[in-house]
PDB file of C-alpha atoms and ligand atoms in Angstrom:
ATOM      1  CA  MET A 148      -0.042   0.252   0.235  1.00  0.00           C
ATOM      2  CA  SER A 149       1.301   3.534  -1.101  1.00  0.00           C
ATOM      3  CA  PHE A 150       0.541   4.979   2.578  1.00  0.00           C
ATOM      4  CA  ALA A 151       2.330   5.302   5.742  1.00  0.00           C
ATOM      5  CA  ILE A 152       1.473   5.886   9.389  1.00  0.00           C
ATOM      6  CA  TYR A 153       4.149   7.645  11.482  1.00  0.00           C
ATOM      7  CA  LEU A 154       3.922   6.954  15.061  1.00  0.00           C
ATOM      8  CA  ASP A 155       6.511   6.545  18.120  1.00  0.00           C
ATOM      9  CA  ASP A 156       6.025   5.593  21.530  1.00  0.00           C
ATOM     10  CA  ALA A 157       7.763   9.171  22.514  1.00  0.00           C
ATOM     11  CA  SER A 158       4.367  10.502  22.220  1.00  0.00           C
ATOM     12  CA  LEU A 159       3.839   8.770  25.592  1.00  0.00           C
ATOM     13  CA  SER A 160       6.600  10.661  27.312  1.00  0.00           C
ATOM     14  CA  HIS A 161       4.780  14.258  27.406  1.00  0.00           C
ATOM     15  CA  ASN A 162       2.959  14.713  30.453  1.00  0.00           C
ATOM     16  CA  PRO A 163       0.954  17.831  31.097  1.00  0.00           C
ATOM     17  CA  THR A 164      -0.610  18.405  34.264  1.00  0.00           C
ATOM     18  CA  PRO A 165      -2.862  15.768  36.019  1.00  0.00           C
ATOM     19  CA  GLY A 166      -6.530  16.179  34.161  1.00  0.00           C
ATOM     20  CA  HIS A 167      -5.107  18.148  31.108  1.00  0.00           C
ATOM     21  CA  PRO A 168      -7.177  17.312  28.189  1.00  0.00           C
ATOM     22  CA  GLU A 169      -4.057  16.819  25.780  1.00  0.00           C
ATOM     23  CA  ARG A 170      -3.116  13.709  27.523  1.00  0.00           C
ATOM     24  CA  PRO A 171      -1.122  10.624  26.747  1.00  0.00           C
ATOM     25  CA  ALA A 172      -4.316   8.579  26.720  1.00  0.00           C
ATOM     26  CA  ARG A 173      -5.298  10.093  23.447  1.00  0.00           C
ATOM     27  CA  PHE A 174      -2.436   8.354  21.450  1.00  0.00           C
ATOM     28  CA  GLU A 175      -3.093   5.301  23.608  1.00  0.00           C
ATOM     29  CA  THR A 176      -6.731   4.801  22.278  1.00  0.00           C
ATOM     30  CA  ALA A 177      -5.805   5.591  18.853  1.00  0.00           C
ATOM     31  CA  VAL A 178      -3.046   3.159  18.682  1.00  0.00           C
ATOM     32  CA  LEU A 179      -5.661   0.986  20.203  1.00  0.00           C
ATOM     33  CA  ARG A 180      -7.867   1.583  17.239  1.00  0.00           C
ATOM     34  CA  LEU A 181      -5.438   0.971  15.170  1.00  0.00           C
ATOM     35  CA  SER A 182      -5.345  -2.807  16.032  1.00  0.00           C
ATOM     36  CA  GLU A 183      -8.471  -3.332  14.721  1.00  0.00           C
ATOM     37  CA  PRO A 184      -9.143  -5.609  11.658  1.00  0.00           C
ATOM     38  CA  ASP A 185     -10.024  -2.627   9.599  1.00  0.00           C
ATOM     39  CA  LEU A 186      -6.748  -0.487  10.163  1.00  0.00           C
ATOM     40  CA  LYS A 187      -4.350  -3.301  12.039  1.00  0.00           C
ATOM     41  CA  ASN A 188      -2.857  -3.660   8.090  1.00  0.00           C
ATOM     42  CA  LEU A 189      -1.914  -0.044   7.645  1.00  0.00           C
ATOM     43  CA  PRO A 190       1.928   0.184   7.161  1.00  0.00           C
ATOM     44  CA  ARG A 191       3.629   1.876  10.338  1.00  0.00           C
ATOM     45  CA  ARG A 192       6.613   3.905  10.167  1.00  0.00           C
ATOM     46  CA  THR A 193       8.672   5.094  13.504  1.00  0.00           C
ATOM     47  CA  ALA A 194       9.703   9.367  13.459  1.00  0.00           C
ATOM     48  CA  SER A 195      13.222  10.360  13.179  1.00  0.00           C
ATOM     49  CA  LEU A 196      14.104  13.403  15.535  1.00  0.00           C
ATOM     50  CA  ALA A 197      13.410  16.602  14.013  1.00  0.00           C
ATOM     51  CA  LYS A 198      16.623  18.729  13.823  1.00  0.00           C
ATOM     52  CA  PRO A 199      16.916  22.173  15.210  1.00  0.00           C
ATOM     53  CA  GLU A 200      17.553  23.802  11.858  1.00  0.00           C
ATOM     54  CA  GLN A 201      14.673  22.032  10.489  1.00  0.00           C
ATOM     55  CA  ILE A 202      12.419  23.389  12.848  1.00  0.00           C
ATOM     56  CA  LYS A 203      13.834  27.006  12.362  1.00  0.00           C
ATOM     57  CA  LEU A 204      12.513  26.697   8.763  1.00  0.00           C
ATOM     58  CA  ALA A 205       9.153  27.816  10.595  1.00  0.00           C
ATOM     59  CA  HIS A 206      10.206  29.443  14.048  1.00  0.00           C
ATOM     60  CA  ALA A 207      12.605  32.049  15.155  1.00  0.00           C
ATOM     61  CA  GLU A 208      15.958  30.754  15.872  1.00  0.00           C
ATOM     62  CA  ASN A 209      15.923  31.998  19.690  1.00  0.00           C
ATOM     63  CA  TYR A 210      12.571  30.449  20.205  1.00  0.00           C
ATOM     64  CA  VAL A 211      13.884  27.227  18.992  1.00  0.00           C
ATOM     65  CA  ASP A 212      16.871  27.304  21.469  1.00  0.00           C
ATOM     66  CA  PHE A 213      14.742  28.441  24.183  1.00  0.00           C
ATOM     67  CA  ILE A 214      12.153  25.462  23.808  1.00  0.00           C
ATOM     68  CA  LEU A 215      14.860  22.862  23.411  1.00  0.00           C
ATOM     69  CA  GLY A 216      16.524  24.227  26.468  1.00  0.00           C
ATOM     70  CA  ALA A 217      13.769  24.432  28.623  1.00  0.00           C
ATOM     71  CA  GLU A 218      13.305  20.654  30.051  1.00  0.00           C
ATOM     72  CA  ARG A 219      14.365  20.106  33.511  1.00  0.00           C
ATOM     73  CA  ASP A 220      14.282  16.860  35.138  1.00  0.00           C
ATOM     74  CA  ASP A 221      12.779  17.678  38.313  1.00  0.00           C
ATOM     75  CA  ALA A 222      10.039  20.536  37.503  1.00  0.00           C
ATOM     76  CA  ILE A 223       7.211  21.381  34.916  1.00  0.00           C
ATOM     77  CA  ILE A 224       7.936  24.710  32.983  1.00  0.00           C
ATOM     78  CA  MET A 225       4.806  26.412  32.488  1.00  0.00           C
ATOM     79  CA  LEU A 226       5.085  28.414  28.964  1.00  0.00           C
ATOM     80  CA  ASP A 227       1.309  29.686  29.599  1.00  0.00           C
ATOM     81  CA  GLY A 228      -1.778  28.662  31.403  1.00  0.00           C
ATOM     82  CA  ASP A 229      -2.273  25.309  29.625  1.00  0.00           C
ATOM     83  CA  THR A 230       0.887  24.880  27.966  1.00  0.00           C
ATOM     84  CA  SER A 231       3.977  23.146  29.688  1.00  0.00           C
ATOM     85  CA  ILE A 232       7.361  21.034  29.153  1.00  0.00           C
ATOM     86  CA  GLY A 233       7.693  18.465  31.694  1.00  0.00           C
ATOM     87  CA  PRO A 234      10.654  15.419  31.962  1.00  0.00           C
ATOM     88  CA  GLY A 235      10.167  13.800  28.275  1.00  0.00           C
ATOM     89  CA  SER A 236       8.289  16.509  26.613  1.00  0.00           C
ATOM     90  CA  THR A 237      11.282  17.466  24.641  1.00  0.00           C
ATOM     91  CA  GLN A 238      11.883  13.975  22.963  1.00  0.00           C
ATOM     92  CA  ALA A 239       7.791  13.785  22.125  1.00  0.00           C
ATOM     93  CA  ILE A 240       7.852  17.342  20.824  1.00  0.00           C
ATOM     94  CA  LEU A 241      11.078  16.488  18.536  1.00  0.00           C
ATOM     95  CA  LYS A 242       9.729  13.226  17.356  1.00  0.00           C
ATOM     96  CA  ALA A 243       6.280  14.975  16.323  1.00  0.00           C
ATOM     97  CA  VAL A 244       7.732  17.403  13.978  1.00  0.00           C
ATOM     98  CA  GLY A 245      10.228  14.830  12.892  1.00  0.00           C
ATOM     99  CA  ALA A 246       7.379  12.490  11.755  1.00  0.00           C
ATOM    100  CA  GLY A 247       6.118  14.963   9.796  1.00  0.00           C
ATOM    101  CA  ILE A 248       9.155  15.689   7.949  1.00  0.00           C
ATOM    102  CA  ASP A 249       9.709  11.919   7.480  1.00  0.00           C
ATOM    103  CA  ALA A 250       6.558  11.918   5.996  1.00  0.00           C
ATOM    104  CA  VAL A 251       7.205  14.799   3.329  1.00  0.00           C
ATOM    105  CA  ASP A 252      10.550  13.146   2.338  1.00  0.00           C
ATOM    106  CA  ASP A 253       8.986   9.841   2.116  1.00  0.00           C
ATOM    107  CA  ILE A 254       6.164  11.286  -0.279  1.00  0.00           C
ATOM    108  CA  LEU A 255       8.542  13.203  -2.315  1.00  0.00           C
ATOM    109  CA  SER A 256      10.771  10.645  -3.056  1.00  0.00           C
ATOM    110  CA  ASP A 257       7.981   8.579  -4.331  1.00  0.00           C
ATOM    111  CA  ASN A 258       8.009   5.883  -1.874  1.00  0.00           C
ATOM    112  CA  ILE A 259       4.243   6.573  -0.614  1.00  0.00           C
ATOM    113  CA  THR A 260       1.460   9.025  -1.863  1.00  0.00           C
ATOM    114  CA  ARG A 261      -0.471   9.674   1.432  1.00  0.00           C
ATOM    115  CA  ALA A 262       0.469   9.601   4.965  1.00  0.00           C
ATOM    116  CA  PHE A 263      -0.693  10.044   8.673  1.00  0.00           C
ATOM    117  CA  VAL A 264       1.131  11.646  11.468  1.00  0.00           C
ATOM    118  CA  LEU A 265      -0.007  10.288  14.839  1.00  0.00           C
ATOM    119  CA  ALA A 266       1.780  12.105  17.326  1.00  0.00           C
ATOM    120  CA  ARG A 267       1.209  14.647  20.197  1.00  0.00           C
ATOM    121  CA  PRO A 268       1.750  17.422  21.159  1.00  0.00           C
ATOM    122  CA  PRO A 269      -0.332  18.918  18.385  1.00  0.00           C
ATOM    123  CA  GLY A 270       0.995  22.183  16.583  1.00  0.00           C
ATOM    124  CA  HIS A 271      -1.183  24.323  14.935  1.00  0.00           C
ATOM    125  CA  HIS A 272      -1.400  27.043  17.665  1.00  0.00           C
ATOM    126  CA  ALA A 273       2.565  27.406  17.899  1.00  0.00           C
ATOM    127  CA  GLU A 274       3.191  30.799  16.172  1.00  0.00           C
ATOM    128  CA  VAL A 275       6.956  31.988  15.065  1.00  0.00           C
ATOM    129  CA  ASP A 276       8.248  32.605  18.668  1.00  0.00           C
ATOM    130  CA  ARG A 277       5.299  31.651  21.018  1.00  0.00           C
ATOM    131  CA  ALA A 278       4.097  28.269  22.333  1.00  0.00           C
ATOM    132  CA  MET A 279       0.417  28.312  23.116  1.00  0.00           C
ATOM    133  CA  GLY A 280      -2.722  26.129  23.527  1.00  0.00           C
ATOM    134  CA  PHE A 281      -0.829  22.615  24.126  1.00  0.00           C
ATOM    135  CA  CYS A 282       1.268  23.411  21.301  1.00  0.00           C
ATOM    136  CA  PHE A 283       5.163  24.081  20.988  1.00  0.00           C
ATOM    137  CA  PHE A 284       6.349  23.709  17.437  1.00  0.00           C
ATOM    138  CA  ASN A 285       3.988  24.000  14.686  1.00  0.00           C
ATOM    139  CA  SER A 286       4.884  20.455  12.976  1.00  0.00           C
ATOM    140  CA  ILE A 287       2.526  20.978   9.892  1.00  0.00           C
ATOM    141  CA  ALA A 288       3.921  24.397   9.113  1.00  0.00           C
ATOM    142  CA  ILE A 289       7.521  22.900   9.645  1.00  0.00           C
ATOM    143  CA  ALA A 290       6.732  20.202   7.269  1.00  0.00           C
ATOM    144  CA  ALA A 291       5.280  22.849   4.544  1.00  0.00           C
ATOM    145  CA  GLN A 292       8.269  24.750   4.718  1.00  0.00           C
ATOM    146  CA  HIS A 293      10.523  21.550   4.265  1.00  0.00           C
ATOM    147  CA  ALA A 294       8.548  20.820   1.221  1.00  0.00           C
ATOM    148  CA  ARG A 295       8.916  23.842  -0.231  1.00  0.00           C
ATOM    149  CA  LYS A 296      12.547  24.828   0.973  1.00  0.00           C
ATOM    150  CA  THR A 297      14.058  21.310   1.032  1.00  0.00           C
ATOM    151  CA  HIS A 298      12.323  19.728  -2.001  1.00  0.00           C
ATOM    152  CA  HIS A 299      11.369  22.958  -3.915  1.00  0.00           C
ATOM    153  CA  LEU A 300       7.576  22.691  -4.244  1.00  0.00           C
ATOM    154  CA  LYS A 301       5.920  25.602  -5.464  1.00  0.00           C
ATOM    155  CA  ARG A 302       2.634  25.450  -3.884  1.00  0.00           C
ATOM    156  CA  VAL A 303       1.443  23.883  -0.774  1.00  0.00           C
ATOM    157  CA  ALA A 304      -2.133  23.913   0.866  1.00  0.00           C
ATOM    158  CA  ILE A 305      -2.984  23.557   4.524  1.00  0.00           C
ATOM    159  CA  LEU A 306      -6.209  22.611   5.172  1.00  0.00           C
ATOM    160  CA  ASP A 307      -7.320  22.655   9.057  1.00  0.00           C
ATOM    161  CA  PHE A 308     -10.785  21.419  10.294  1.00  0.00           C
ATOM    162  CA  ASP A 309      -9.798  21.453  14.082  1.00  0.00           C
ATOM    163  CA  VAL A 310     -12.486  23.033  16.363  1.00  0.00           C
ATOM    164  CA  HIS A 311      -9.926  25.647  17.189  1.00  0.00           C
ATOM    165  CA  HIS A 312      -8.652  27.965  14.649  1.00  0.00           C
ATOM    166  CA  GLY A 313      -4.942  27.305  13.375  1.00  0.00           C
ATOM    167  CA  ASN A 314      -3.830  30.871  14.376  1.00  0.00           C
ATOM    168  CA  GLY A 315       0.008  29.500  14.544  1.00  0.00           C
ATOM    169  CA  THR A 316      -0.288  28.184  10.932  1.00  0.00           C
ATOM    170  CA  GLN A 317      -1.970  31.333   9.508  1.00  0.00           C
ATOM    171  CA  SER A 318       0.413  33.327  11.418  1.00  0.00           C
ATOM    172  CA  ILE A 319       3.567  31.547   9.807  1.00  0.00           C
ATOM    173  CA  PHE A 320       2.315  31.911   6.332  1.00  0.00           C
ATOM    174  CA  CYS A 321       0.186  35.181   6.183  1.00  0.00           C
ATOM    175  CA  ASP A 322       2.586  36.877   4.006  1.00  0.00           C
ATOM    176  CA  GLU A 323       3.338  33.725   1.978  1.00  0.00           C
ATOM    177  CA  PRO A 324       1.343  33.665  -1.512  1.00  0.00           C
ATOM    178  CA  ASP A 325       2.350  30.116  -2.612  1.00  0.00           C
ATOM    179  CA  VAL A 326       1.055  28.344   0.934  1.00  0.00           C
ATOM    180  CA  ILE A 327      -2.701  28.610   1.121  1.00  0.00           C
ATOM    181  CA  PHE A 328      -4.417  27.993   4.462  1.00  0.00           C
ATOM    182  CA  ALA A 329      -7.625  26.967   4.798  1.00  0.00           C
ATOM    183  CA  SER A 330      -9.565  26.546   8.100  1.00  0.00           C
ATOM    184  CA  THR A 331     -12.930  25.930   9.949  1.00  0.00           C
ATOM    185  CA  HIS A 332     -13.436  26.464  13.177  1.00  0.00           C
ATOM    186  CA  GLN A 333     -16.004  27.715  16.153  1.00  0.00           C
ATOM    187  CA  MET A 334     -16.214  30.974  16.795  1.00  0.00           C
ATOM    188  CA  PRO A 335     -16.273  32.271  19.374  1.00  0.00           C
ATOM    189  CA  LEU A 336     -13.645  30.061  20.823  1.00  0.00           C
ATOM    190  CA  PHE A 337     -10.091  29.763  21.912  1.00  0.00           C
ATOM    191  CA  PRO A 338      -7.827  31.432  20.258  1.00  0.00           C
ATOM    192  CA  GLY A 339      -9.981  34.155  19.176  1.00  0.00           C
ATOM    193  CA  THR A 340      -8.508  34.405  15.295  1.00  0.00           C
ATOM    194  CA  GLY A 341      -9.955  32.957  12.390  1.00  0.00           C
ATOM    195  CA  ALA A 342     -12.311  36.032  10.969  1.00  0.00           C
ATOM    196  CA  VAL A 343     -13.673  35.667   7.415  1.00  0.00           C
ATOM    197  CA  SER A 344     -11.771  39.340   6.963  1.00  0.00           C
ATOM    198  CA  GLU A 345      -8.668  37.837   7.880  1.00  0.00           C
ATOM    199  CA  ARG A 346      -7.201  37.109   4.460  1.00  0.00           C
ATOM    200  CA  GLY A 347      -2.994  37.587   4.480  1.00  0.00           C
ATOM    201  CA  VAL A 348      -1.799  38.218   1.121  1.00  0.00           C
ATOM    202  CA  GLY A 349      -5.177  36.733  -0.262  1.00  0.00           C
ATOM    203  CA  ASN A 350      -3.699  33.024   0.762  1.00  0.00           C
ATOM    204  CA  ILE A 351      -5.893  32.905   4.004  1.00  0.00           C
ATOM    205  CA  TRP A 352      -9.473  31.378   3.837  1.00  0.00           C
ATOM    206  CA  ASN A 353     -11.567  31.539   6.950  1.00  0.00           C
ATOM    207  CA  ARG A 354     -14.980  30.231   7.686  1.00  0.00           C
ATOM    208  CA  PRO A 355     -16.059  30.332  11.211  1.00  0.00           C
ATOM    209  CA  LEU A 356     -18.382  27.952  12.245  1.00  0.00           C
ATOM    210  CA  ALA A 357     -21.148  29.020  15.153  1.00  0.00           C
ATOM    211  CA  PRO A 358     -21.595  27.166  18.540  1.00  0.00           C
ATOM    212  CA  GLY A 359     -24.229  24.211  17.737  1.00  0.00           C
ATOM    213  CA  ASP A 360     -23.585  23.848  13.965  1.00  0.00           C
ATOM    214  CA  THR A 361     -23.789  20.537  12.686  1.00  0.00           C
ATOM    215  CA  GLY A 362     -21.812  18.354  10.343  1.00  0.00           C
ATOM    216  CA  ASN A 363     -23.866  19.792   7.441  1.00  0.00           C
ATOM    217  CA  ASP A 364     -22.611  23.214   8.490  1.00  0.00           C
ATOM    218  CA  LEU A 365     -19.219  22.017   8.424  1.00  0.00           C
ATOM    219  CA  ARG A 366     -19.496  20.300   4.873  1.00  0.00           C
ATOM    220  CA  THR A 367     -21.454  23.277   3.607  1.00  0.00           C
ATOM    221  CA  ALA A 368     -18.378  25.616   4.941  1.00  0.00           C
ATOM    222  CA  TRP A 369     -15.760  23.430   2.794  1.00  0.00           C
ATOM    223  CA  GLU A 370     -18.119  22.784  -0.143  1.00  0.00           C
ATOM    224  CA  LYS A 371     -19.214  26.287  -0.928  1.00  0.00           C
ATOM    225  CA  HIS A 372     -16.227  28.302   0.494  1.00  0.00           C
ATOM    226  CA  LEU A 373     -12.939  26.552   1.120  1.00  0.00           C
ATOM    227  CA  PHE A 374     -12.450  23.755  -1.367  1.00  0.00           C
ATOM    228  CA  PRO A 375     -13.034  25.941  -4.523  1.00  0.00           C
ATOM    229  CA  ALA A 376     -10.343  28.085  -3.066  1.00  0.00           C
ATOM    230  CA  ILE A 377      -8.024  25.119  -3.011  1.00  0.00           C
ATOM    231  CA  ASP A 378      -9.161  23.726  -6.347  1.00  0.00           C
ATOM    232  CA  GLU A 379      -7.907  27.088  -7.922  1.00  0.00           C
ATOM    233  CA  PHE A 380      -4.564  27.394  -6.388  1.00  0.00           C
ATOM    234  CA  GLU A 381      -3.904  23.556  -7.732  1.00  0.00           C
ATOM    235  CA  PRO A 382      -1.480  22.707  -4.800  1.00  0.00           C
ATOM    236  CA  GLU A 383       1.261  20.231  -5.358  1.00  0.00           C
ATOM    237  CA  LEU A 384       0.751  18.653  -2.003  1.00  0.00           C
ATOM    238  CA  ILE A 385      -1.859  18.945   0.696  1.00  0.00           C
ATOM    239  CA  LEU A 386      -1.226  18.909   4.477  1.00  0.00           C
ATOM    240  CA  VAL A 387      -4.265  18.357   6.814  1.00  0.00           C
ATOM    241  CA  SER A 388      -4.311  19.504  10.208  1.00  0.00           C
ATOM    242  CA  ALA A 389      -6.615  16.845  11.328  1.00  0.00           C
ATOM    243  CA  GLY A 390      -8.251  17.983  14.563  1.00  0.00           C
ATOM    244  CA  PHE A 391     -11.222  16.014  15.673  1.00  0.00           C
ATOM    245  CA  ASP A 392     -12.466  18.269  18.363  1.00  0.00           C
ATOM    246  CA  ALA A 393     -15.581  19.610  16.210  1.00  0.00           C
ATOM    247  CA  HIS A 394     -16.870  15.758  17.190  1.00  0.00           C
ATOM    248  CA  ILE A 395     -20.281  16.234  18.836  1.00  0.00           C
ATOM    249  CA  ARG A 396     -18.748  14.301  22.022  1.00  0.00           C
ATOM    250  CA  ASP A 397     -15.820  16.918  22.341  1.00  0.00           C
ATOM    251  CA  PRO A 398     -15.511  18.481  25.820  1.00  0.00           C
ATOM    252  CA  LEU A 399     -13.642  21.512  24.288  1.00  0.00           C
ATOM    253  CA  GLY A 400     -15.792  22.498  21.460  1.00  0.00           C
ATOM    254  CA  ASN A 401     -19.806  22.977  20.407  1.00  0.00           C
ATOM    255  CA  ILE A 402     -20.073  21.971  17.212  1.00  0.00           C
ATOM    256  CA  GLU A 403     -22.008  18.515  16.468  1.00  0.00           C
ATOM    257  CA  ALA A 404     -19.880  16.504  13.806  1.00  0.00           C
ATOM    258  CA  GLU A 405     -19.994  12.999  13.317  1.00  0.00           C
ATOM    259  CA  ALA A 406     -17.141  10.653  12.459  1.00  0.00           C
ATOM    260  CA  SER A 407     -18.708  10.525   9.080  1.00  0.00           C
ATOM    261  CA  ASP A 408     -18.319  14.099   8.410  1.00  0.00           C
ATOM    262  CA  PHE A 409     -14.546  13.660   8.813  1.00  0.00           C
ATOM    263  CA  GLY A 410     -14.949  10.824   6.205  1.00  0.00           C
ATOM    264  CA  TRP A 411     -16.810  13.088   3.968  1.00  0.00           C
ATOM    265  CA  ILE A 412     -14.470  15.916   4.287  1.00  0.00           C
ATOM    266  CA  THR A 413     -11.472  13.614   3.581  1.00  0.00           C
ATOM    267  CA  ASP A 414     -12.840  11.997   0.488  1.00  0.00           C
ATOM    268  CA  ARG A 415     -13.133  15.567  -0.934  1.00  0.00           C
ATOM    269  CA  ILE A 416      -9.500  16.436  -0.047  1.00  0.00           C
ATOM    270  CA  VAL A 417      -8.639  13.180  -1.970  1.00  0.00           C
ATOM    271  CA  GLU A 418     -10.305  14.208  -5.053  1.00  0.00           C
ATOM    272  CA  LEU A 419      -8.819  17.292  -5.115  1.00  0.00           C
ATOM    273  CA  ALA A 420      -5.339  15.941  -4.342  1.00  0.00           C
ATOM    274  CA  ASN A 421      -5.791  13.596  -6.958  1.00  0.00           C
ATOM    275  CA  ALA A 422      -6.691  16.240  -9.224  1.00  0.00           C
ATOM    276  CA  HIS A 423      -3.681  18.645  -8.598  1.00  0.00           C
ATOM    277  CA  ALA A 424      -1.234  16.851  -5.955  1.00  0.00           C
ATOM    278  CA  SER A 425      -0.482  13.774  -7.716  1.00  0.00           C
ATOM    279  CA  GLY A 426      -2.704  12.302  -5.001  1.00  0.00           C
ATOM    280  CA  ARG A 427      -0.462  13.532  -2.366  1.00  0.00           C
ATOM    281  CA  ILE A 428      -1.789  13.981   1.310  1.00  0.00           C
ATOM    282  CA  ILE A 429      -0.512  14.138   4.889  1.00  0.00           C
ATOM    283  CA  GLY A 430      -2.712  14.253   7.486  1.00  0.00           C
ATOM    284  CA  PHE A 431      -1.555  15.276  11.040  1.00  0.00           C
ATOM    285  CA  LEU A 432      -3.219  14.947  14.243  1.00  0.00           C
ATOM    286  CA  GLU A 433      -3.933  18.064  16.015  1.00  0.00           C
ATOM    287  CA  GLY A 434      -6.779  18.088  18.765  1.00  0.00           C
ATOM    288  CA  GLY A 435      -9.759  15.601  19.831  1.00  0.00           C
ATOM    289  CA  TYR A 436     -10.235  15.232  23.361  1.00  0.00           C
ATOM    290  CA  ASP A 437     -13.146  13.003  23.573  1.00  0.00           C
ATOM    291  CA  LEU A 438     -11.595   9.393  23.175  1.00  0.00           C
ATOM    292  CA  GLN A 439     -14.726   7.787  22.071  1.00  0.00           C
ATOM    293  CA  GLY A 440     -14.889  10.533  19.278  1.00  0.00           C
ATOM    294  CA  LEU A 441     -11.225  10.789  18.256  1.00  0.00           C
ATOM    295  CA  SER A 442     -11.161   6.808  17.936  1.00  0.00           C
ATOM    296  CA  GLU A 443     -14.425   7.177  15.486  1.00  0.00           C
ATOM    297  CA  SER A 444     -13.228  10.279  13.742  1.00  0.00           C
ATOM    298  CA  LEU A 445      -9.634   8.928  13.401  1.00  0.00           C
ATOM    299  CA  ALA A 446     -11.016   5.781  11.770  1.00  0.00           C
ATOM    300  CA  ALA A 447     -13.147   7.647   9.308  1.00  0.00           C
ATOM    301  CA  HIS A 448     -10.251   9.768   8.739  1.00  0.00           C
ATOM    302  CA  LEU A 449      -7.950   6.878   7.680  1.00  0.00           C
ATOM    303  CA  THR A 450     -10.760   4.765   5.878  1.00  0.00           C
ATOM    304  CA  SER A 451     -11.013   7.840   3.221  1.00  0.00           C
ATOM    305  CA  LEU A 452      -7.335   8.792   2.839  1.00  0.00           C
ATOM    306  CA  THR A 453      -6.224   5.265   2.314  1.00  0.00           C
ATOM    307  CA  LYS A 454      -9.300   4.138  -0.199  1.00  0.00           C
ATOM    308  CA  GLY A 455      -8.356   3.082  -3.649  1.00  0.00           C
ATOM    309  CA  LEU A 456      -4.268   3.015  -2.269  1.00  0.00           C
TER     310      LEU A 456
HETATM  311 ZN1   ZN B 561      -8.442  21.786  18.604  1.00  0.00          ZN
END
């Protein structure tokens, strides 16, 4: 199969404070779901450690050095109210970024066509020089930069259906016409950005959803407002911030999407990738904090992502 999941047990070594929603059980639940008959044959690869110079493709040099030097053996370092580095966190962070870089390398050397990066912590809130919202380094932004700078792709699309706006990704690429960023997210909700009027240099496409909106509203936002922009952009590679916290069961959002809605969106993304990007897609796990919702939604995403391969 021309597909691989990138995952590494280092994802278990990042342990935020007790009761934190972005917890190791998310990864354990996802891996358990991968062991069921419909997904158990998906090829798996472990992740490389990202190198500082790769992370600096999307982040400020002094910020990268600060994060990489922050870990202490005997303390949890709080970077904001809900984003902390404890013993083992750095390993998890570097593998999460490295997995995305590995996926780009394997896809652009034609080893595989599509991939999923199953890692934590997530990344899409991390800005050029700021950790926030459980995120330290922006894995999807670094992967996009790696595809452009190392593999010389001209046009990369980043699609984000996490219930929270990918403010970090938007801020990293808001002046970059060769990267298109399209997002659905609940508004109002953390981090507060993501209005339709935020257009970057014409490359940013936001479609906020209201609390209580359903899967049909989510589908309509993509179908009517976001997919046409991606289609016109003709990306050579599609990266997806696949957060599953717009699921109806999720405790952090108020959107009422079901697993099948994530499958539907993914089917459409596959069509776009087949039309423009030689089928190439990499999904990145972002949020998703209800374990059942995460498990069902991830399965739907992977089923659609691997269809026909
Ligand atoms: Zn989220």
